[in-house]
Amino acid sequence: MQIGKAMGIPIRLHWTFLVVILYIAWAFATFSEPLFGRIYGFGGIEPASVRWIYSLAFAVILFICVALHELGHSYIARKSGIEIRSITLYFFGGVASMEEIPRNPRLELRMAFAGPAISGVLGVLCVLLSQPAAIIQDNHPLAIMLWTLGIMNLLLMAFNLLPAFPMDGGRLLRAWFATRMPYVKATQSAAEVGRMFAILFGILGLFSFNFIMLFVAFFVYIGASEEEKATAISISLEGIKVKNIMSSDVHTVPGSMTLRSLQDLMFREKHRGYPVVEDGALQGIVTLADLQKIADEKRDSVEVGAVMTRKLYLIGPEQEASAAMKMMNETGVRRLPVMDAGRLVGIVSREDLVRAIELSSGRNF
Ligand SMILES: [Zn+2]
């Protein structure tokens, strides 16, 4: 769900987000504690209507702060020529979707640092502003609001600086390692540190019955392995172009072909999908999954054109294989038609990519 644009980047909300906004509003409306001599949380504000208005406003502003954190990363990325497709806000924070995370340690350092820096500045600003607000009236709702926002932004900064993937701190650590060793090695070392933190959190969480900490431990542990895998894959695909791995001997089918004939063709050629071409123009793609949606007795009368997927994700022969990989991961499609100057020149499938990865890295994933 898109809610708006900032710096020309679409900002999207994940549905979990709405639940979390309400949860955060509830959580902060039902507690209030002194922290460094100042009231933190809205539980003490009377009447209840005012308390809830502040709490809800707080939850919304907090997520604007999360969006600003992501925009901090995006700003540096954009300045270095990296395209940012969108920013999605999830329940645990935000994710900026960008074309390719640079394998340039200095740039990665600056990019990873920008987000926590924004959170830190926002945090300090809110804490400072809460002072004059408290002078107007001690424990004025506005003072509580600013103080609570300040603390949360500082926590957000600290949490993101944890030296573990997928947090910014993990990227900072990797970038720092990468200035003195090869990138894969740096990723492995950073992932190792992340796993150590995960185990530490896990133990602390178990002993203190802190479920949030256990959740973070799990999240960080998975994050370490994911990052290692993703880096290994993108490095083994380095320098490989789509044209090097695509099948250029493309068999196409016409939209007027019956599903029965398609079924026979698939059986004979052992292909699971075909581009559908009419008068030399690509119309869609038909796969085994499309075929299986139609009951067997109807396959003599239904034509390919009626069941094919018309929404196409296309790629060019000169593009990087890793771009094809990314496109498949983002869209969930398993094969991409390769187009050159409006002409279908090949097809690249997930199997082609897996084979390329295995061949160039010499091991299995
Ligand atoms: Zn961040």
Short mmCIF file of C-alpha atoms and ligand atoms in Angstrom, two decimals:
data_model
loop_
_atom_site.label_atom_id
_atom_site.label_comp_id
_atom_site.label_asym_id
_atom_site.label_seq_id
_atom_site.Cartn_x
_atom_site.Cartn_y
_atom_site.Cartn_z
CA MET A 1 0.00 0.00 0.00
CA GLN A 2 1.58 3.26 -1.12
CA ILE A 3 1.08 6.22 1.19
CA GLY A 4 3.14 8.87 -0.50
CA LYS A 5 6.46 9.88 -1.97
CA ALA A 6 9.57 11.46 -0.52
CA MET A 7 12.54 12.53 -2.65
CA GLY A 8 10.64 10.88 -5.50
CA ILE A 9 10.77 7.48 -3.76
CA PRO A 10 7.43 5.73 -3.19
CA ILE A 11 6.87 4.97 0.52
CA ARG A 12 4.83 1.84 1.09
CA LEU A 13 3.22 0.32 4.13
CA HIS A 14 3.11 -3.39 4.81
CA TRP A 15 -0.28 -4.42 6.24
CA THR A 16 1.39 -5.63 9.47
CA PHE A 17 2.26 -2.02 10.01
CA LEU A 18 -1.30 -0.92 10.83
CA VAL A 19 -1.57 -3.58 13.50
CA VAL A 20 1.73 -2.44 14.93
CA ILE A 21 0.77 1.25 14.99
CA LEU A 22 -2.26 0.32 17.10
CA TYR A 23 -0.17 -1.99 19.26
CA ILE A 24 2.43 0.72 19.90
CA ALA A 25 -0.29 3.28 20.66
CA TRP A 26 -1.80 0.82 23.14
CA ALA A 27 1.56 -0.09 24.69
CA PHE A 28 2.54 3.54 25.29
CA ALA A 29 -0.94 4.53 26.51
CA THR A 30 -0.89 1.90 29.22
CA PHE A 31 2.43 2.60 30.88
CA SER A 32 4.31 5.51 32.30
CA GLU A 33 7.59 5.39 34.12
CA PRO A 34 10.24 7.82 35.21
CA LEU A 35 13.40 7.53 33.16
CA PHE A 36 16.33 9.75 34.19
CA GLY A 37 13.85 11.76 36.27
CA ARG A 38 11.47 12.35 33.35
CA ILE A 39 8.16 10.69 32.55
CA TYR A 40 8.36 8.17 29.74
CA GLY A 41 5.06 6.78 28.34
CA PHE A 42 1.58 8.29 28.30
CA GLY A 43 -0.13 6.14 30.94
CA GLY A 44 -0.34 8.98 33.46
CA ILE A 45 -2.07 11.54 31.24
CA GLU A 46 -5.70 12.35 32.16
CA PRO A 47 -8.35 12.29 30.79
CA ALA A 48 -8.14 9.03 28.83
CA SER A 49 -9.16 10.68 25.53
CA VAL A 50 -6.13 13.01 25.65
CA ARG A 51 -3.91 10.08 26.62
CA TRP A 52 -5.03 8.09 23.57
CA ILE A 53 -4.70 11.00 21.18
CA TYR A 54 -1.10 11.54 22.32
CA SER A 55 -0.37 7.84 22.15
CA LEU A 56 -1.74 7.45 18.65
CA ALA A 57 0.04 10.58 17.43
CA PHE A 58 3.23 9.25 19.01
CA ALA A 59 2.93 5.93 17.14
CA VAL A 60 2.42 7.70 13.82
CA ILE A 61 5.30 10.15 14.39
CA LEU A 62 7.56 7.29 15.47
CA PHE A 63 7.02 5.59 12.13
CA ILE A 64 7.64 8.83 10.29
CA CYS A 65 10.98 8.77 12.14
CA VAL A 66 11.57 5.21 10.87
CA ALA A 67 10.80 6.43 7.35
CA LEU A 68 13.27 9.31 7.80
CA HIS A 69 15.90 6.78 8.90
CA GLU A 70 15.35 4.84 5.66
CA LEU A 71 15.41 8.04 3.64
CA GLY A 72 18.81 8.76 5.21
CA HIS A 73 20.17 5.55 3.67
CA SER A 74 18.39 6.29 0.41
CA TYR A 75 19.75 9.82 0.19
CA ILE A 76 23.38 8.64 0.25
CA ALA A 77 22.58 5.80 -2.14
CA ARG A 78 20.85 8.14 -4.56
CA LYS A 79 23.74 10.59 -4.43
CA SER A 80 26.09 7.79 -5.46
CA GLY A 81 23.90 6.89 -8.42
CA ILE A 82 22.09 3.91 -6.97
CA GLU A 83 18.42 3.70 -7.87
CA ILE A 84 15.96 3.28 -5.00
CA ARG A 85 12.74 1.62 -6.11
CA SER A 86 10.73 2.02 -2.94
CA ILE A 87 10.78 2.09 0.83
CA THR A 88 8.52 -0.35 2.65
CA LEU A 89 7.76 0.10 6.32
CA TYR A 90 7.38 -3.20 8.16
CA PHE A 91 6.55 -3.91 11.76
CA PHE A 92 10.18 -3.89 12.85
CA GLY A 93 11.27 -0.92 10.81
CA GLY A 94 11.83 -0.12 7.19
CA VAL A 95 13.43 -1.66 4.16
CA ALA A 96 14.69 0.34 1.20
CA SER A 97 14.59 -1.62 -2.01
CA MET A 98 17.53 -0.66 -4.18
CA GLU A 99 18.93 -2.01 -7.40
CA GLU A 100 22.18 -3.47 -6.07
CA ILE A 101 23.92 -2.88 -2.79
CA PRO A 102 27.36 -1.60 -3.72
CA ARG A 103 30.39 -3.73 -3.07
CA ASN A 104 32.33 -0.62 -2.29
CA PRO A 105 33.30 -0.53 1.40
CA ARG A 106 33.60 3.26 1.64
CA LEU A 107 30.18 3.82 0.09
CA GLU A 108 28.65 1.03 2.18
CA LEU A 109 30.10 2.63 5.30
CA ARG A 110 28.51 5.98 4.50
CA MET A 111 25.20 4.43 3.43
CA ALA A 112 24.88 2.21 6.49
CA PHE A 113 25.83 5.05 8.78
CA ALA A 114 23.32 7.56 7.38
CA GLY A 115 20.22 5.87 8.84
CA PRO A 116 21.37 5.59 12.45
CA ALA A 117 22.82 9.11 12.17
CA ILE A 118 19.36 10.47 11.28
CA SER A 119 17.79 8.55 14.19
CA GLY A 120 20.49 9.89 16.52
CA VAL A 121 19.96 13.49 15.43
CA LEU A 122 16.16 13.14 15.77
CA GLY A 123 16.61 11.58 19.20
CA VAL A 124 18.89 14.31 20.51
CA LEU A 125 16.66 17.00 19.00
CA CYS A 126 13.53 15.60 20.71
CA VAL A 127 15.34 15.23 24.04
CA LEU A 128 16.59 18.83 23.85
CA LEU A 129 13.16 20.18 22.84
CA SER A 130 11.51 18.32 25.69
CA GLN A 131 13.42 20.56 28.16
CA PRO A 132 11.64 23.85 27.34
CA ALA A 133 8.34 21.96 27.04
CA ALA A 134 8.86 20.66 30.58
CA ILE A 135 9.53 24.19 31.86
CA ILE A 136 6.09 25.40 30.66
CA GLN A 137 4.57 22.78 32.90
CA ASP A 138 6.20 19.82 34.55
CA ASN A 139 5.03 16.62 32.93
CA HIS A 140 3.07 18.47 30.28
CA PRO A 141 1.86 15.89 27.69
CA LEU A 142 4.00 17.62 25.06
CA ALA A 143 7.11 17.24 27.21
CA ILE A 144 6.31 13.55 27.73
CA MET A 145 5.75 13.17 23.98
CA LEU A 146 9.10 14.72 23.05
CA TRP A 147 10.99 12.86 25.75
CA THR A 148 9.43 9.52 24.74
CA LEU A 149 10.11 10.18 21.04
CA GLY A 150 13.69 11.15 21.86
CA ILE A 151 14.30 7.96 23.84
CA MET A 152 12.72 5.81 21.13
CA ASN A 153 14.81 7.38 18.38
CA LEU A 154 17.97 6.83 20.41
CA LEU A 155 16.92 3.21 20.98
CA LEU A 156 16.25 2.87 17.25
CA MET A 157 19.77 4.13 16.58
CA ALA A 158 21.30 1.75 19.14
CA PHE A 159 19.30 -1.24 17.85
CA ASN A 160 20.31 -0.54 14.26
CA LEU A 161 23.94 -0.21 15.25
CA LEU A 162 24.04 -3.77 16.64
CA PRO A 163 26.96 -5.31 14.76
CA ALA A 164 24.80 -7.98 13.12
CA PHE A 165 23.05 -8.48 9.78
CA PRO A 166 20.53 -7.37 8.69
CA MET A 167 21.04 -4.35 10.93
CA ASP A 168 23.02 -1.34 9.74
CA GLY A 169 25.71 -2.21 12.29
CA GLY A 170 26.30 -5.51 10.45
CA ARG A 171 26.87 -3.63 7.20
CA LEU A 172 29.17 -1.14 8.91
CA LEU A 173 31.19 -4.00 10.34
CA ARG A 174 31.38 -5.75 6.97
CA ALA A 175 32.45 -2.53 5.26
CA TRP A 176 35.12 -2.05 7.88
CA PHE A 177 36.38 -5.63 7.43
CA ALA A 178 36.19 -5.19 3.64
CA THR A 179 38.75 -2.40 3.72
CA ARG A 180 41.32 -4.99 4.83
CA MET A 181 40.18 -8.31 3.29
CA PRO A 182 38.23 -9.68 0.30
CA TYR A 183 34.49 -9.01 0.31
CA VAL A 184 33.31 -12.61 0.82
CA LYS A 185 35.72 -13.05 3.71
CA ALA A 186 34.55 -9.74 5.20
CA THR A 187 30.92 -10.86 4.94
CA GLN A 188 31.74 -14.16 6.63
CA SER A 189 33.59 -12.42 9.45
CA ALA A 190 30.75 -9.93 9.99
CA ALA A 191 28.21 -12.78 9.91
CA GLU A 192 30.32 -14.61 12.51
CA VAL A 193 30.19 -11.62 14.86
CA GLY A 194 26.42 -11.37 14.23
CA ARG A 195 25.93 -15.02 15.16
CA MET A 196 27.89 -14.53 18.37
CA PHE A 197 25.56 -11.65 19.26
CA ALA A 198 22.55 -13.79 18.37
CA ILE A 199 23.71 -16.51 20.76
CA LEU A 200 24.39 -13.94 23.48
CA PHE A 201 20.89 -12.44 23.03
CA GLY A 202 19.39 -15.90 22.97
CA ILE A 203 20.98 -16.79 26.31
CA LEU A 204 20.08 -13.43 27.88
CA GLY A 205 16.52 -13.70 26.53
CA LEU A 206 16.09 -17.21 27.92
CA PHE A 207 17.33 -16.29 31.38
CA SER A 208 15.29 -13.09 31.60
CA PHE A 209 12.20 -14.58 29.87
CA ASN A 210 12.43 -11.68 27.47
CA PHE A 211 10.61 -12.73 24.30
CA ILE A 212 11.56 -9.65 22.35
CA MET A 213 15.20 -10.47 22.96
CA LEU A 214 14.64 -14.06 21.85
CA PHE A 215 12.96 -12.77 18.72
CA VAL A 216 15.89 -10.45 17.99
CA ALA A 217 18.31 -13.35 18.56
CA PHE A 218 16.45 -15.49 16.04
CA PHE A 219 16.17 -12.62 13.56
CA VAL A 220 19.89 -11.84 13.78
CA TYR A 221 20.93 -15.49 13.51
CA ILE A 222 18.88 -15.98 10.32
CA GLY A 223 20.08 -12.62 8.99
CA ALA A 224 23.74 -13.67 9.22
CA SER A 225 23.25 -16.78 7.09
CA GLU A 226 21.02 -15.01 4.58
CA GLU A 227 23.59 -12.29 4.02
CA GLU A 228 26.40 -14.81 3.58
CA LYS A 229 24.37 -16.73 1.04
CA ALA A 230 23.24 -13.66 -0.89
CA THR A 231 26.79 -12.30 -1.07
CA ALA A 232 28.21 -15.62 -2.21
CA ILE A 233 25.55 -15.84 -4.92
CA SER A 234 26.02 -12.33 -6.22
CA ILE A 235 29.80 -12.74 -6.23
CA SER A 236 29.65 -16.02 -8.12
CA LEU A 237 27.39 -14.38 -10.71
CA GLU A 238 29.77 -11.46 -11.07
CA GLY A 239 30.64 -10.66 -14.67
CA ILE A 240 28.12 -13.17 -16.02
CA LYS A 241 25.56 -11.65 -18.35
CA VAL A 242 22.09 -12.86 -19.16
CA LYS A 243 23.19 -13.76 -22.72
CA ASN A 244 25.83 -16.14 -21.32
CA ILE A 245 23.35 -18.32 -19.51
CA MET A 246 20.03 -17.94 -21.36
CA SER A 247 18.67 -20.57 -23.72
CA SER A 248 18.60 -18.91 -27.11
CA ASP A 249 16.92 -21.82 -28.83
CA VAL A 250 13.47 -20.61 -27.77
CA HIS A 251 10.46 -22.63 -28.73
CA THR A 252 7.37 -20.46 -28.84
CA VAL A 253 3.70 -21.34 -29.15
CA PRO A 254 0.81 -19.42 -30.75
CA GLY A 255 -2.06 -18.14 -28.60
CA SER A 256 -4.48 -20.20 -30.67
CA MET A 257 -2.88 -23.54 -29.72
CA THR A 258 -5.16 -25.79 -27.65
CA LEU A 259 -4.06 -26.78 -24.17
CA ARG A 260 -4.09 -30.41 -25.27
CA SER A 261 -1.43 -29.69 -27.91
CA LEU A 262 0.52 -27.64 -25.38
CA GLN A 263 0.40 -30.53 -22.92
CA ASP A 264 1.73 -32.91 -25.59
CA LEU A 265 4.46 -30.42 -26.54
CA MET A 266 5.56 -30.00 -22.91
CA PHE A 267 5.65 -33.75 -22.48
CA ARG A 268 7.68 -34.21 -25.65
CA GLU A 269 10.17 -31.36 -25.17
CA LYS A 270 10.26 -31.51 -21.37
CA HIS A 271 9.84 -27.76 -21.06
CA ARG A 272 7.71 -26.28 -18.32
CA GLY A 273 6.98 -22.97 -19.98
CA TYR A 274 6.75 -21.31 -23.41
CA PRO A 275 6.60 -17.71 -24.58
CA VAL A 276 3.40 -17.05 -26.52
CA VAL A 277 4.09 -15.23 -29.80
CA GLU A 278 1.55 -13.83 -32.29
CA ASP A 279 2.73 -12.25 -35.55
CA GLY A 280 6.26 -12.07 -34.21
CA ALA A 281 5.22 -10.15 -31.08
CA LEU A 282 5.49 -11.55 -27.57
CA GLN A 283 2.01 -11.75 -26.01
CA GLY A 284 2.63 -13.61 -22.79
CA ILE A 285 4.09 -16.70 -21.25
CA VAL A 286 2.35 -20.01 -20.57
CA THR A 287 3.60 -22.45 -17.96
CA LEU A 288 2.76 -25.88 -16.65
CA ALA A 289 1.06 -24.16 -13.69
CA ASP A 290 -1.29 -22.28 -16.08
CA LEU A 291 -2.10 -25.56 -17.83
CA GLN A 292 -2.86 -27.35 -14.57
CA LYS A 293 -5.50 -24.78 -13.65
CA ILE A 294 -7.73 -26.14 -16.41
CA ALA A 295 -9.44 -29.51 -15.90
CA ASP A 296 -8.21 -32.27 -18.18
CA GLU A 297 -11.52 -32.70 -20.07
CA LYS A 298 -11.52 -29.01 -21.05
CA ARG A 299 -8.00 -28.96 -22.47
CA ASP A 300 -9.18 -29.85 -26.01
CA SER A 301 -11.24 -26.68 -26.31
CA VAL A 302 -9.42 -24.05 -24.21
CA GLU A 303 -6.67 -22.13 -26.01
CA VAL A 304 -3.29 -21.02 -24.69
CA GLY A 305 -4.28 -17.34 -25.13
CA ALA A 306 -6.98 -17.74 -22.50
CA VAL A 307 -4.73 -19.02 -19.70
CA MET A 308 -1.34 -17.44 -20.38
CA THR A 309 0.19 -14.87 -18.06
CA ARG A 310 0.10 -11.49 -19.78
CA LYS A 311 2.06 -9.59 -17.18
CA LEU A 312 5.64 -9.96 -18.35
CA TYR A 313 8.90 -9.18 -16.62
CA LEU A 314 11.52 -8.73 -19.32
CA ILE A 315 15.27 -8.58 -19.25
CA GLY A 316 17.95 -7.65 -21.78
CA PRO A 317 20.78 -9.94 -22.98
CA GLU A 318 23.46 -7.46 -21.86
CA GLN A 319 22.11 -7.18 -18.30
CA GLU A 320 23.91 -8.84 -15.39
CA ALA A 321 22.75 -12.32 -14.42
CA SER A 322 22.44 -11.05 -10.86
CA ALA A 323 19.81 -8.55 -12.08
CA ALA A 324 17.79 -11.47 -13.46
CA MET A 325 18.14 -13.20 -10.10
CA LYS A 326 16.95 -10.12 -8.26
CA MET A 327 13.98 -9.69 -10.60
CA MET A 328 12.95 -13.32 -10.10
CA ASN A 329 13.24 -13.02 -6.33
CA GLU A 330 11.19 -9.84 -6.25
CA THR A 331 8.43 -10.95 -8.59
CA GLY A 332 8.31 -14.68 -7.85
CA VAL A 333 8.47 -15.59 -11.58
CA ARG A 334 10.74 -18.46 -12.54
CA ARG A 335 11.58 -17.53 -16.14
CA LEU A 336 12.18 -14.25 -17.88
CA PRO A 337 11.92 -13.61 -21.63
CA VAL A 338 15.10 -11.98 -22.92
CA MET A 339 14.30 -9.13 -25.30
CA ASP A 340 16.70 -7.35 -27.61
CA ALA A 341 15.36 -4.35 -29.51
CA GLY A 342 11.79 -5.63 -29.16
CA ARG A 343 12.70 -9.11 -30.38
CA LEU A 344 12.58 -12.25 -28.26
CA VAL A 345 16.13 -13.64 -28.31
CA GLY A 346 16.05 -16.10 -25.46
CA ILE A 347 14.68 -17.14 -22.15
CA VAL A 348 16.44 -17.31 -18.81
CA SER A 349 15.13 -19.54 -16.04
CA ARG A 350 15.86 -19.98 -12.37
CA GLU A 351 17.50 -23.32 -13.27
CA ASP A 352 19.89 -21.49 -15.62
CA LEU A 353 20.90 -19.20 -12.76
CA VAL A 354 21.33 -22.01 -10.27
CA ARG A 355 23.51 -23.87 -12.75
CA ALA A 356 25.63 -20.75 -13.34
CA ILE A 357 26.09 -20.28 -9.60
CA GLU A 358 27.06 -23.91 -9.08
CA LEU A 359 29.49 -23.91 -11.98
CA SER A 360 31.26 -20.72 -11.02
CA SER A 361 31.44 -21.31 -7.30
CA GLY A 362 32.10 -25.02 -7.56
CA ARG A 363 29.77 -25.88 -4.74
CA ASN A 364 26.12 -26.38 -4.05
CA PHE A 365 23.76 -24.05 -2.25
ZN ZN B 1 18.93 1.48 8.81
#
